[in-house]
mmCIF file of C-alpha atoms and ligand atoms in Angstrom:
data_model
loop_
_atom_site.group_PDB
_atom_site.id
_atom_site.type_symbol
_atom_site.label_atom_id
_atom_site.label_comp_id
_atom_site.label_asym_id
_atom_site.label_seq_id
_atom_site.Cartn_x
_atom_site.Cartn_y
_atom_site.Cartn_z
ATOM 1 C CA UNK A 1 93.043 170.587 208.124
ATOM 2 C CA UNK A 2 95.127 167.514 208.956
ATOM 3 C CA UNK A 3 97.659 169.731 210.778
ATOM 4 C CA UNK A 4 94.908 171.338 212.810
ATOM 5 C CA UNK A 5 93.615 167.944 213.818
ATOM 6 C CA UNK A 6 97.076 166.814 214.868
ATOM 7 C CA UNK A 7 97.589 170.000 216.850
ATOM 8 C CA UNK A 8 94.220 169.663 218.503
ATOM 9 C CA UNK A 9 95.028 166.081 219.434
ATOM 10 C CA UNK A 10 98.410 167.244 220.728
ATOM 11 C CA UNK A 11 96.814 169.860 222.922
ATOM 12 C CA UNK A 12 94.346 167.429 224.379
ATOM 13 C CA UNK A 13 97.255 165.150 225.019
ATOM 14 C CA UNK A 14 99.302 167.873 226.778
ATOM 15 C CA UNK A 15 96.349 168.788 228.957
ATOM 16 C CA UNK A 16 96.029 165.169 229.834
ATOM 17 C CA UNK A 17 99.684 164.914 230.788
ATOM 18 C CA UNK A 18 99.436 168.013 232.967
ATOM 19 C CA UNK A 19 96.461 166.565 234.727
ATOM 20 C CA UNK A 20 98.285 163.335 235.115
ATOM 21 C CA UNK A 21 101.288 165.057 236.682
ATOM 22 C CA UNK A 22 99.314 167.474 238.837
ATOM 23 C CA UNK A 23 96.994 164.958 240.371
ATOM 24 C CA UNK A 24 99.261 161.971 240.624
ATOM 25 C CA UNK A 25 98.118 159.291 243.020
ATOM 26 C CA UNK A 26 95.318 161.367 244.512
ATOM 27 C CA UNK A 27 93.168 160.912 241.437
ATOM 28 C CA UNK A 28 91.712 157.431 241.638
ATOM 29 C CA UNK A 29 89.863 157.578 238.319
ATOM 30 C CA UNK A 30 93.044 158.406 236.428
ATOM 31 C CA UNK A 31 92.790 155.047 234.696
ATOM 32 C CA UNK A 32 89.734 156.220 232.793
ATOM 33 C CA UNK A 33 91.981 158.318 230.626
ATOM 34 C CA UNK A 34 93.183 156.528 227.573
ATOM 35 C CA UNK A 35 96.502 157.865 226.336
ATOM 36 C CA UNK A 36 97.325 155.810 223.309
ATOM 37 C CA UNK A 37 100.821 155.661 221.883
ATOM 38 C CA UNK A 38 100.960 154.286 218.335
ATOM 39 C CA UNK A 39 104.226 153.242 216.710
ATOM 40 C CA UNK A 40 104.282 151.885 213.150
ATOM 41 C CA UNK A 41 106.957 150.556 210.862
ATOM 42 C CA UNK A 42 106.851 152.974 207.933
ATOM 43 C CA UNK A 43 104.951 156.159 207.083
ATOM 44 C CA UNK A 44 104.962 155.337 203.370
ATOM 45 C CA UNK A 45 102.826 152.193 203.717
ATOM 46 C CA UNK A 46 99.374 152.763 202.200
ATOM 47 C CA UNK A 47 97.524 150.118 204.175
ATOM 48 C CA UNK A 48 99.033 151.124 207.529
ATOM 49 C CA UNK A 49 98.253 154.793 206.915
ATOM 50 C CA UNK A 50 94.628 153.961 206.268
ATOM 51 C CA UNK A 51 94.494 151.696 209.318
ATOM 52 C CA UNK A 52 95.807 154.584 211.421
ATOM 53 C CA UNK A 53 93.184 156.903 209.950
ATOM 54 C CA UNK A 54 90.594 154.379 211.213
ATOM 55 C CA UNK A 55 92.215 154.471 214.663
ATOM 56 C CA UNK A 56 91.809 158.267 214.699
ATOM 57 C CA UNK A 57 88.112 157.871 213.918
ATOM 58 C CA UNK A 58 87.740 155.287 216.653
ATOM 59 C CA UNK A 59 89.425 157.396 219.299
ATOM 60 C CA UNK A 60 87.216 160.308 218.365
ATOM 61 C CA UNK A 61 84.185 158.112 218.977
ATOM 62 C CA UNK A 62 85.448 157.287 222.473
ATOM 63 C CA UNK A 63 86.056 160.985 223.093
ATOM 64 C CA UNK A 64 82.441 161.644 222.131
ATOM 65 C CA UNK A 65 81.311 158.929 224.533
ATOM 66 C CA UNK A 66 82.931 160.948 227.325
ATOM 67 C CA UNK A 67 86.291 159.258 227.737
ATOM 68 C CA UNK A 68 89.320 161.487 228.026
ATOM 69 C CA UNK A 69 91.572 160.320 225.242
ATOM 70 C CA UNK A 70 94.728 161.295 223.400
ATOM 71 C CA UNK A 71 96.785 159.639 220.735
ATOM 72 C CA UNK A 72 100.410 160.130 219.767
ATOM 73 C CA UNK A 73 101.597 158.526 216.530
ATOM 74 C CA UNK A 74 105.148 157.771 215.435
ATOM 75 C CA UNK A 75 106.329 156.228 212.149
ATOM 76 C CA UNK A 76 109.740 154.535 212.210
ATOM 77 C CA UNK A 77 110.796 154.875 208.555
ATOM 78 C CA UNK A 78 111.707 151.201 208.460
ATOM 79 C CA UNK A 79 114.209 151.263 211.348
ATOM 80 C CA UNK A 80 113.698 149.108 214.445
ATOM 81 C CA UNK A 81 116.225 151.188 216.343
ATOM 82 C CA UNK A 82 114.238 154.353 215.619
ATOM 83 C CA UNK A 83 111.071 152.589 216.706
ATOM 84 C CA UNK A 84 112.628 151.517 220.011
ATOM 85 C CA UNK A 85 113.495 155.181 220.713
ATOM 86 C CA UNK A 86 110.016 156.271 219.692
ATOM 87 C CA UNK A 87 108.414 153.806 222.066
ATOM 88 C CA UNK A 88 110.596 155.161 224.884
ATOM 89 C CA UNK A 89 109.427 158.639 223.958
ATOM 90 C CA UNK A 90 105.772 157.553 224.013
ATOM 91 C CA UNK A 91 106.196 155.990 227.438
ATOM 92 C CA UNK A 92 107.993 159.097 228.736
ATOM 93 C CA UNK A 93 105.130 161.237 227.413
ATOM 94 C CA UNK A 94 102.727 159.347 229.659
ATOM 95 C CA UNK A 95 101.024 156.927 227.269
ATOM 96 C CA UNK A 96 99.236 154.272 229.291
ATOM 97 C CA UNK A 97 98.718 151.819 226.438
ATOM 98 C CA UNK A 98 100.825 151.178 223.334
ATOM 99 C CA UNK A 99 99.871 149.918 219.889
ATOM 100 C CA UNK A 100 102.996 148.710 218.121
ATOM 101 C CA UNK A 101 103.399 147.663 214.500
ATOM 102 C CA UNK A 102 106.935 146.297 214.690
ATOM 103 C CA UNK A 103 109.530 147.060 212.046
ATOM 104 C CA UNK A 104 111.250 143.741 212.645
ATOM 105 C CA UNK A 105 108.678 141.276 213.841
ATOM 106 C CA UNK A 106 111.402 138.990 215.149
ATOM 107 C CA UNK A 107 112.911 141.678 217.328
ATOM 108 C CA UNK A 108 110.436 143.038 219.893
ATOM 109 C CA UNK A 109 112.494 142.381 223.047
ATOM 110 C CA UNK A 110 113.597 145.928 223.728
ATOM 111 C CA UNK A 111 110.037 147.222 223.418
ATOM 112 C CA UNK A 112 108.684 144.443 225.603
ATOM 113 C CA UNK A 113 111.282 145.139 228.310
ATOM 114 C CA UNK A 114 110.531 148.837 228.237
ATOM 115 C CA UNK A 115 106.781 148.325 228.451
ATOM 116 C CA UNK A 116 107.149 145.848 231.257
ATOM 117 C CA UNK A 117 109.437 148.081 233.312
ATOM 118 C CA UNK A 118 106.845 150.837 233.046
ATOM 119 C CA UNK A 119 103.849 148.531 233.310
ATOM 120 C CA UNK A 120 102.346 149.785 230.048
ATOM 121 C CA UNK A 121 100.439 147.088 228.120
ATOM 122 C CA UNK A 122 101.247 146.577 224.442
ATOM 123 C CA UNK A 123 98.941 145.636 221.588
ATOM 124 C CA UNK A 124 101.067 144.532 218.665
ATOM 125 C CA UNK A 125 99.236 144.824 215.371
ATOM 126 C CA UNK A 126 99.513 143.806 211.707
ATOM 127 C CA UNK A 127 103.086 142.457 211.945
ATOM 128 C CA UNK A 128 102.761 139.455 214.216
ATOM 129 C CA UNK A 129 105.520 138.666 216.711
ATOM 130 C CA UNK A 130 106.329 134.999 217.281
ATOM 131 C CA UNK A 131 104.330 133.313 220.055
ATOM 132 C CA UNK A 132 107.342 132.935 222.360
ATOM 133 C CA UNK A 133 107.762 136.709 222.393
ATOM 134 C CA UNK A 134 104.099 137.372 223.002
ATOM 135 C CA UNK A 135 104.253 135.015 225.972
ATOM 136 C CA UNK A 136 107.103 136.959 227.604
ATOM 137 C CA UNK A 137 104.622 139.026 229.633
ATOM 138 C CA UNK A 138 100.887 138.738 230.289
ATOM 139 C CA UNK A 139 100.083 142.278 229.149
ATOM 140 C CA UNK A 140 101.057 141.685 225.513
ATOM 141 C CA UNK A 141 98.399 141.205 222.832
ATOM 142 C CA UNK A 142 98.091 140.937 219.081
ATOM 143 C CA UNK A 143 95.433 142.263 216.684
ATOM 144 C CA UNK A 144 95.589 141.274 213.031
ATOM 145 C CA UNK A 145 94.271 138.840 210.484
ATOM 146 C CA UNK A 146 95.025 135.300 209.322
ATOM 147 C CA UNK A 147 97.533 135.536 206.491
ATOM 148 C CA UNK A 148 96.528 132.023 205.333
ATOM 149 C CA UNK A 149 92.984 133.155 204.770
ATOM 150 C CA UNK A 150 93.968 136.071 202.521
ATOM 151 C CA UNK A 151 96.189 133.848 200.383
ATOM 152 C CA UNK A 152 93.511 131.188 200.068
ATOM 153 C CA UNK A 153 90.926 133.777 199.099
ATOM 154 C CA UNK A 154 93.227 135.302 196.498
ATOM 155 C CA UNK A 155 93.736 131.803 195.089
ATOM 156 C CA UNK A 156 89.962 131.251 195.057
ATOM 157 C CA UNK A 157 89.446 134.497 193.154
ATOM 158 C CA UNK A 158 91.980 133.300 190.592
ATOM 159 C CA UNK A 159 90.259 129.904 190.292
ATOM 160 C CA UNK A 160 86.862 131.550 189.793
ATOM 161 C CA UNK A 161 88.243 133.798 187.047
ATOM 162 C CA UNK A 162 90.098 131.031 185.255
ATOM 163 C CA UNK A 163 87.096 128.729 185.343
ATOM 164 C CA UNK A 164 84.755 131.455 184.097
ATOM 165 C CA UNK A 165 86.969 132.667 181.253
ATOM 166 C CA UNK A 166 89.048 130.324 179.136
ATOM 167 C CA UNK A 167 90.756 133.393 177.659
ATOM 168 C CA UNK A 168 92.854 133.826 180.823
ATOM 169 C CA UNK A 169 95.028 131.014 179.425
ATOM 170 C CA UNK A 170 96.019 133.238 176.545
ATOM 171 C CA UNK A 171 98.416 130.843 174.817
ATOM 172 C CA UNK A 172 95.924 127.969 175.299
ATOM 173 C CA UNK A 173 98.504 125.528 176.596
ATOM 174 C CA UNK A 174 96.254 124.364 179.429
ATOM 175 C CA UNK A 175 98.479 126.000 182.044
ATOM 176 C CA UNK A 176 98.391 129.376 183.722
ATOM 177 C CA UNK A 177 101.744 131.127 183.551
ATOM 178 C CA UNK A 178 102.026 133.379 186.597
ATOM 179 C CA UNK A 179 104.378 135.708 188.430
ATOM 180 C CA UNK A 180 104.304 136.802 192.061
ATOM 181 C CA UNK A 181 104.986 140.218 193.569
ATOM 182 C CA UNK A 182 106.001 139.638 197.145
ATOM 183 C CA UNK A 183 105.999 141.936 200.170
ATOM 184 C CA UNK A 184 108.986 141.851 202.471
ATOM 185 C CA UNK A 185 111.242 138.873 202.857
ATOM 186 C CA UNK A 186 110.514 137.309 206.243
ATOM 187 C CA UNK A 187 107.055 138.858 206.690
ATOM 188 C CA UNK A 188 104.309 136.379 207.580
ATOM 189 C CA UNK A 189 101.801 138.112 205.310
ATOM 190 C CA UNK A 190 104.124 137.780 202.307
ATOM 191 C CA UNK A 191 105.294 134.176 202.505
ATOM 192 C CA UNK A 192 102.019 132.692 203.680
ATOM 193 C CA UNK A 193 99.889 134.651 201.216
ATOM 194 C CA UNK A 194 101.934 133.451 198.264
ATOM 195 C CA UNK A 195 101.999 129.830 199.411
ATOM 196 C CA UNK A 196 98.284 129.654 200.065
ATOM 197 C CA UNK A 197 97.272 131.392 196.841
ATOM 198 C CA UNK A 198 99.330 128.992 194.738
ATOM 199 C CA UNK A 199 98.264 125.918 196.752
ATOM 200 C CA UNK A 200 94.629 126.885 196.269
ATOM 201 C CA UNK A 201 95.084 127.015 192.491
ATOM 202 C CA UNK A 202 96.742 123.616 192.518
ATOM 203 C CA UNK A 203 94.199 121.999 194.806
ATOM 204 C CA UNK A 204 91.492 123.153 192.397
ATOM 205 C CA UNK A 205 93.216 121.278 189.590
ATOM 206 C CA UNK A 206 94.465 124.359 187.819
ATOM 207 C CA UNK A 207 97.794 123.664 186.182
ATOM 208 C CA UNK A 208 100.185 126.484 186.879
ATOM 209 C CA UNK A 209 103.671 127.441 185.814
ATOM 210 C CA UNK A 210 105.643 129.953 187.864
ATOM 211 C CA UNK A 211 107.645 132.166 185.536
ATOM 212 C CA UNK A 212 109.207 134.495 188.051
ATOM 213 C CA UNK A 213 108.803 136.537 191.229
ATOM 214 C CA UNK A 214 109.956 139.873 192.565
ATOM 215 C CA UNK A 215 110.208 141.268 196.086
ATOM 216 C CA UNK A 216 108.759 144.781 196.128
ATOM 217 C CA UNK A 217 108.323 145.523 199.863
ATOM 218 C CA UNK A 218 104.582 146.289 199.602
ATOM 219 C CA UNK A 219 105.506 149.272 197.465
ATOM 220 C CA UNK A 220 103.893 150.416 194.217
ATOM 221 C CA UNK A 221 106.971 151.977 192.601
ATOM 222 C CA UNK A 222 109.186 149.015 193.465
ATOM 223 C CA UNK A 223 106.557 146.682 192.067
ATOM 224 C CA UNK A 224 106.456 148.623 188.829
ATOM 225 C CA UNK A 225 110.225 148.189 188.463
ATOM 226 C CA UNK A 226 110.117 144.506 189.279
ATOM 227 C CA UNK A 227 107.272 144.013 186.829
ATOM 228 C CA UNK A 228 109.082 145.868 184.045
ATOM 229 C CA UNK A 229 111.974 143.463 184.479
ATOM 230 C CA UNK A 230 109.711 140.423 184.443
ATOM 231 C CA UNK A 231 107.933 141.649 181.308
ATOM 232 C CA UNK A 232 111.221 142.193 179.511
ATOM 233 C CA UNK A 233 112.162 138.620 180.431
ATOM 234 C CA UNK A 234 108.873 136.899 179.596
ATOM 235 C CA UNK A 235 107.087 139.311 177.244
ATOM 236 C CA UNK A 236 103.539 138.185 176.478
ATOM 237 C CA UNK A 237 103.809 134.916 178.384
ATOM 238 C CA UNK A 238 102.551 136.242 181.723
ATOM 239 C CA UNK A 239 98.862 135.395 182.230
ATOM 240 C CA UNK A 240 98.356 136.031 185.931
ATOM 241 C CA UNK A 241 99.962 138.431 188.436
ATOM 242 C CA UNK A 242 99.508 137.474 192.083
ATOM 243 C CA UNK A 243 100.486 140.438 194.236
ATOM 244 C CA UNK A 244 100.732 140.190 198.028
ATOM 245 C CA UNK A 245 98.943 143.565 198.300
ATOM 246 C CA UNK A 246 97.003 146.108 196.242
ATOM 247 C CA UNK A 247 99.783 148.658 195.958
ATOM 248 C CA UNK A 248 102.039 146.090 194.290
ATOM 249 C CA UNK A 249 99.217 144.888 192.006
ATOM 250 C CA UNK A 250 98.765 148.519 190.980
ATOM 251 C CA UNK A 251 102.511 148.866 190.389
ATOM 252 C CA UNK A 252 102.255 145.907 188.002
ATOM 253 C CA UNK A 253 99.381 147.613 186.169
ATOM 254 C CA UNK A 254 101.529 150.779 185.995
ATOM 255 C CA UNK A 255 104.305 148.798 184.300
ATOM 256 C CA UNK A 256 101.994 147.548 181.545
ATOM 257 C CA UNK A 257 100.528 151.023 181.114
ATOM 258 C CA UNK A 258 104.011 152.447 180.773
ATOM 259 C CA UNK A 259 104.703 149.973 177.979
ATOM 260 C CA UNK A 260 101.385 150.832 176.290
ATOM 261 C CA UNK A 261 100.066 147.286 176.309
ATOM 262 C CA UNK A 262 96.581 146.945 174.827
ATOM 263 C CA UNK A 263 93.882 145.599 177.094
ATOM 264 C CA UNK A 264 93.604 142.248 175.327
ATOM 265 C CA UNK A 265 97.291 141.534 175.931
ATOM 266 C CA UNK A 266 97.133 142.145 179.674
ATOM 267 C CA UNK A 267 97.369 139.442 182.323
ATOM 268 C CA UNK A 268 94.888 139.145 185.186
ATOM 269 C CA UNK A 269 95.963 141.146 188.273
ATOM 270 C CA UNK A 270 94.960 140.251 191.826
ATOM 271 C CA UNK A 271 95.750 142.175 194.998
ATOM 272 C CA UNK A 272 95.019 142.028 198.730
ATOM 273 C CA UNK A 273 93.913 144.845 201.124
ATOM 274 C CA UNK A 274 91.019 146.722 199.518
ATOM 275 C CA UNK A 275 92.649 150.099 200.064
ATOM 276 C CA UNK A 276 90.736 153.002 198.515
ATOM 277 C CA UNK A 277 92.947 152.978 195.417
ATOM 278 C CA UNK A 278 92.702 149.205 195.258
ATOM 279 C CA UNK A 279 88.898 149.246 195.431
ATOM 280 C CA UNK A 280 88.728 151.922 192.745
ATOM 281 C CA UNK A 281 90.923 149.796 190.494
ATOM 282 C CA UNK A 282 88.673 146.768 191.070
ATOM 283 C CA UNK A 283 85.612 148.884 190.315
ATOM 284 C CA UNK A 284 87.276 150.066 187.083
ATOM 285 C CA UNK A 285 88.324 146.468 186.248
ATOM 286 C CA UNK A 286 92.026 147.309 186.260
ATOM 287 C CA UNK A 287 92.410 144.709 188.993
ATOM 288 C CA UNK A 288 90.279 141.597 188.659
ATOM 289 C CA UNK A 289 89.827 141.388 192.407
ATOM 290 C CA UNK A 290 91.224 141.914 195.858
ATOM 291 C CA UNK A 291 90.819 140.515 199.368
ATOM 292 C CA UNK A 292 89.605 142.951 202.003
ATOM 293 C CA UNK A 293 91.931 143.415 204.948
ATOM 294 C CA UNK A 294 89.472 144.670 207.567
ATOM 295 C CA UNK A 295 91.219 147.789 208.825
ATOM 296 C CA UNK A 296 88.023 149.161 210.362
ATOM 297 C CA UNK A 297 87.548 145.959 212.341
ATOM 298 C CA UNK A 298 91.192 145.893 213.393
ATOM 299 C CA UNK A 299 91.141 149.535 214.540
ATOM 300 C CA UNK A 300 87.935 148.973 216.448
ATOM 301 C CA UNK A 301 89.335 145.875 218.176
ATOM 302 C CA UNK A 302 92.529 147.764 219.069
ATOM 303 C CA UNK A 303 90.623 150.618 220.672
ATOM 304 C CA UNK A 304 88.222 148.356 222.519
ATOM 305 C CA UNK A 305 91.133 146.368 223.908
ATOM 306 C CA UNK A 306 93.070 149.537 224.769
ATOM 307 C CA UNK A 307 90.158 150.902 226.761
ATOM 308 C CA UNK A 308 89.637 147.571 228.498
ATOM 309 C CA UNK A 309 93.327 147.352 229.407
ATOM 310 C CA UNK A 310 93.426 150.857 230.822
ATOM 311 C CA UNK A 311 90.104 150.833 232.675
ATOM 312 C CA UNK A 312 90.192 147.168 233.636
ATOM 313 C CA UNK A 313 86.632 146.960 232.384
ATOM 314 C CA UNK A 314 85.278 144.928 229.471
ATOM 315 C CA UNK A 315 88.084 142.374 229.054
ATOM 316 C CA UNK A 316 85.553 139.563 229.473
ATOM 317 C CA UNK A 317 83.580 140.850 226.475
ATOM 318 C CA UNK A 318 86.505 140.534 224.092
ATOM 319 C CA UNK A 319 86.642 137.369 222.029
ATOM 320 C CA UNK A 320 90.276 136.301 222.201
ATOM 321 C CA UNK A 321 91.874 133.407 220.425
ATOM 322 C CA UNK A 322 94.729 131.706 222.238
ATOM 323 C CA UNK A 323 93.920 134.126 225.105
ATOM 324 C CA UNK A 324 95.788 137.124 223.689
ATOM 325 C CA UNK A 325 95.098 137.214 219.969
ATOM 326 C CA UNK A 326 92.333 138.898 218.016
ATOM 327 C CA UNK A 327 92.034 138.024 214.320
ATOM 328 C CA UNK A 328 89.632 139.784 211.997
ATOM 329 C CA UNK A 329 88.379 137.863 208.960
ATOM 330 C CA UNK A 330 89.181 138.800 205.360
ATOM 331 C CA UNK A 331 86.618 138.724 202.532
ATOM 332 C CA UNK A 332 86.795 138.577 198.740
ATOM 333 C CA UNK A 333 86.091 141.629 196.605
ATOM 334 C CA UNK A 334 85.216 141.743 192.927
ATOM 335 C CA UNK A 335 83.620 144.574 190.981
ATOM 336 C CA UNK A 336 80.145 144.765 192.546
ATOM 337 C CA UNK A 337 81.478 144.461 196.095
ATOM 338 C CA UNK A 338 84.076 147.168 195.355
ATOM 339 C CA UNK A 339 81.315 149.480 194.160
ATOM 340 C CA UNK A 340 79.311 148.784 197.298
ATOM 341 C CA UNK A 341 82.272 149.413 199.606
ATOM 342 C CA UNK A 342 83.191 152.646 197.842
ATOM 343 C CA UNK A 343 79.601 153.882 198.012
ATOM 344 C CA UNK A 344 79.476 153.123 201.706
ATOM 345 C CA UNK A 345 82.537 155.353 202.179
ATOM 346 C CA UNK A 346 81.342 158.225 199.975
ATOM 347 C CA UNK A 347 77.556 158.028 199.910
HETATM 348 C C1 LIG B 401 99.899 143.769 205.241
HETATM 349 C C2 LIG B 401 99.251 144.622 204.160
HETATM 350 C C3 LIG B 401 100.321 145.286 203.338
HETATM 351 C C4 LIG B 401 101.299 146.009 204.226
HETATM 352 C C5 LIG B 401 101.836 145.085 205.289
HETATM 353 C C6 LIG B 401 102.771 145.822 206.243
HETATM 354 O O1 LIG B 401 98.917 143.216 206.060
HETATM 355 O O2 LIG B 401 98.472 143.808 203.350
HETATM 356 O O3 LIG B 401 99.747 146.175 202.407
HETATM 357 O O4 LIG B 401 100.656 147.093 204.816
HETATM 358 O O5 LIG B 401 100.773 144.521 206.018
HETATM 359 O O6 LIG B 401 103.136 145.032 207.315
HETATM 360 CA CA1 LIG B 402 98.937 129.448 179.414
#
């Protein structure tokens, strides 16, 4: 099924390229054809895969509205060098707009140069380049979310839980012993999420004690390993697990399940993203809550901006911040909201 869809998309794309080549300059409305090249940092990332699934839905909608569209997608397996080559390939294939989720957010220069030489606009997404890089050329944009907001909301969820249930402080010492599972070192979503979650606890007068942290690269299996180590170090002392995303929160749950912990001895787990597996875990009370990373909103903004960039129409209707940035808001999810969101997906 998936393969067929990819092949169908590929064929549409090839037809588009042929048209493009055959008609060349004589076809004035060529710019109505949206050939989207998508490059993302790693095919094994749960959130990014679901964001890209949303992009496929969006492009289909434009197709149904009568636009000629095509989308080519490349995952870089965590290598910036591979991604640079992939972007070259997308440009060579005739893509007229690029959506790039950088591997190394501090290293976009090669991609920017390439895009500029070929006059192909770039929408960076999810992994935010530094402002200086985004200002290198006026056809560079960013679509994402405010990392601060997700951290603050995760902290607020923790505060609400701690205030509602004195049992979270299992050893009753008046402090919450916590550990953190962090995404990648150097990633804005990791550092800022952690800082803001912890600051929110403190500013709400919750006394906290950090026992440990582990870097698990957004990954469930790595998080399980990190968590197993932290449990062996701190045993029953851990009362709260703050994970920078749902997959890592679930990896922490996996670790406790592997050790056959009973429910009453478990800490509180909080994630961020609201992926399908994350929402199911919140519904089933395995995670106490998560913060929804609005992939549908991000995909929709990316497509709208892509179409506007290619056709030159509709730019004035897009609500930019700092002229070239679009940020979608996060929102908090506990059990009832998770149920609602899951029902909306599978009515
Ligand atoms: C974050 C998301 C993570 C991971 C990361 C990759 O926004 O919460 O799950 O996908 O982006 O850059
Ligand atoms: Ca305690």
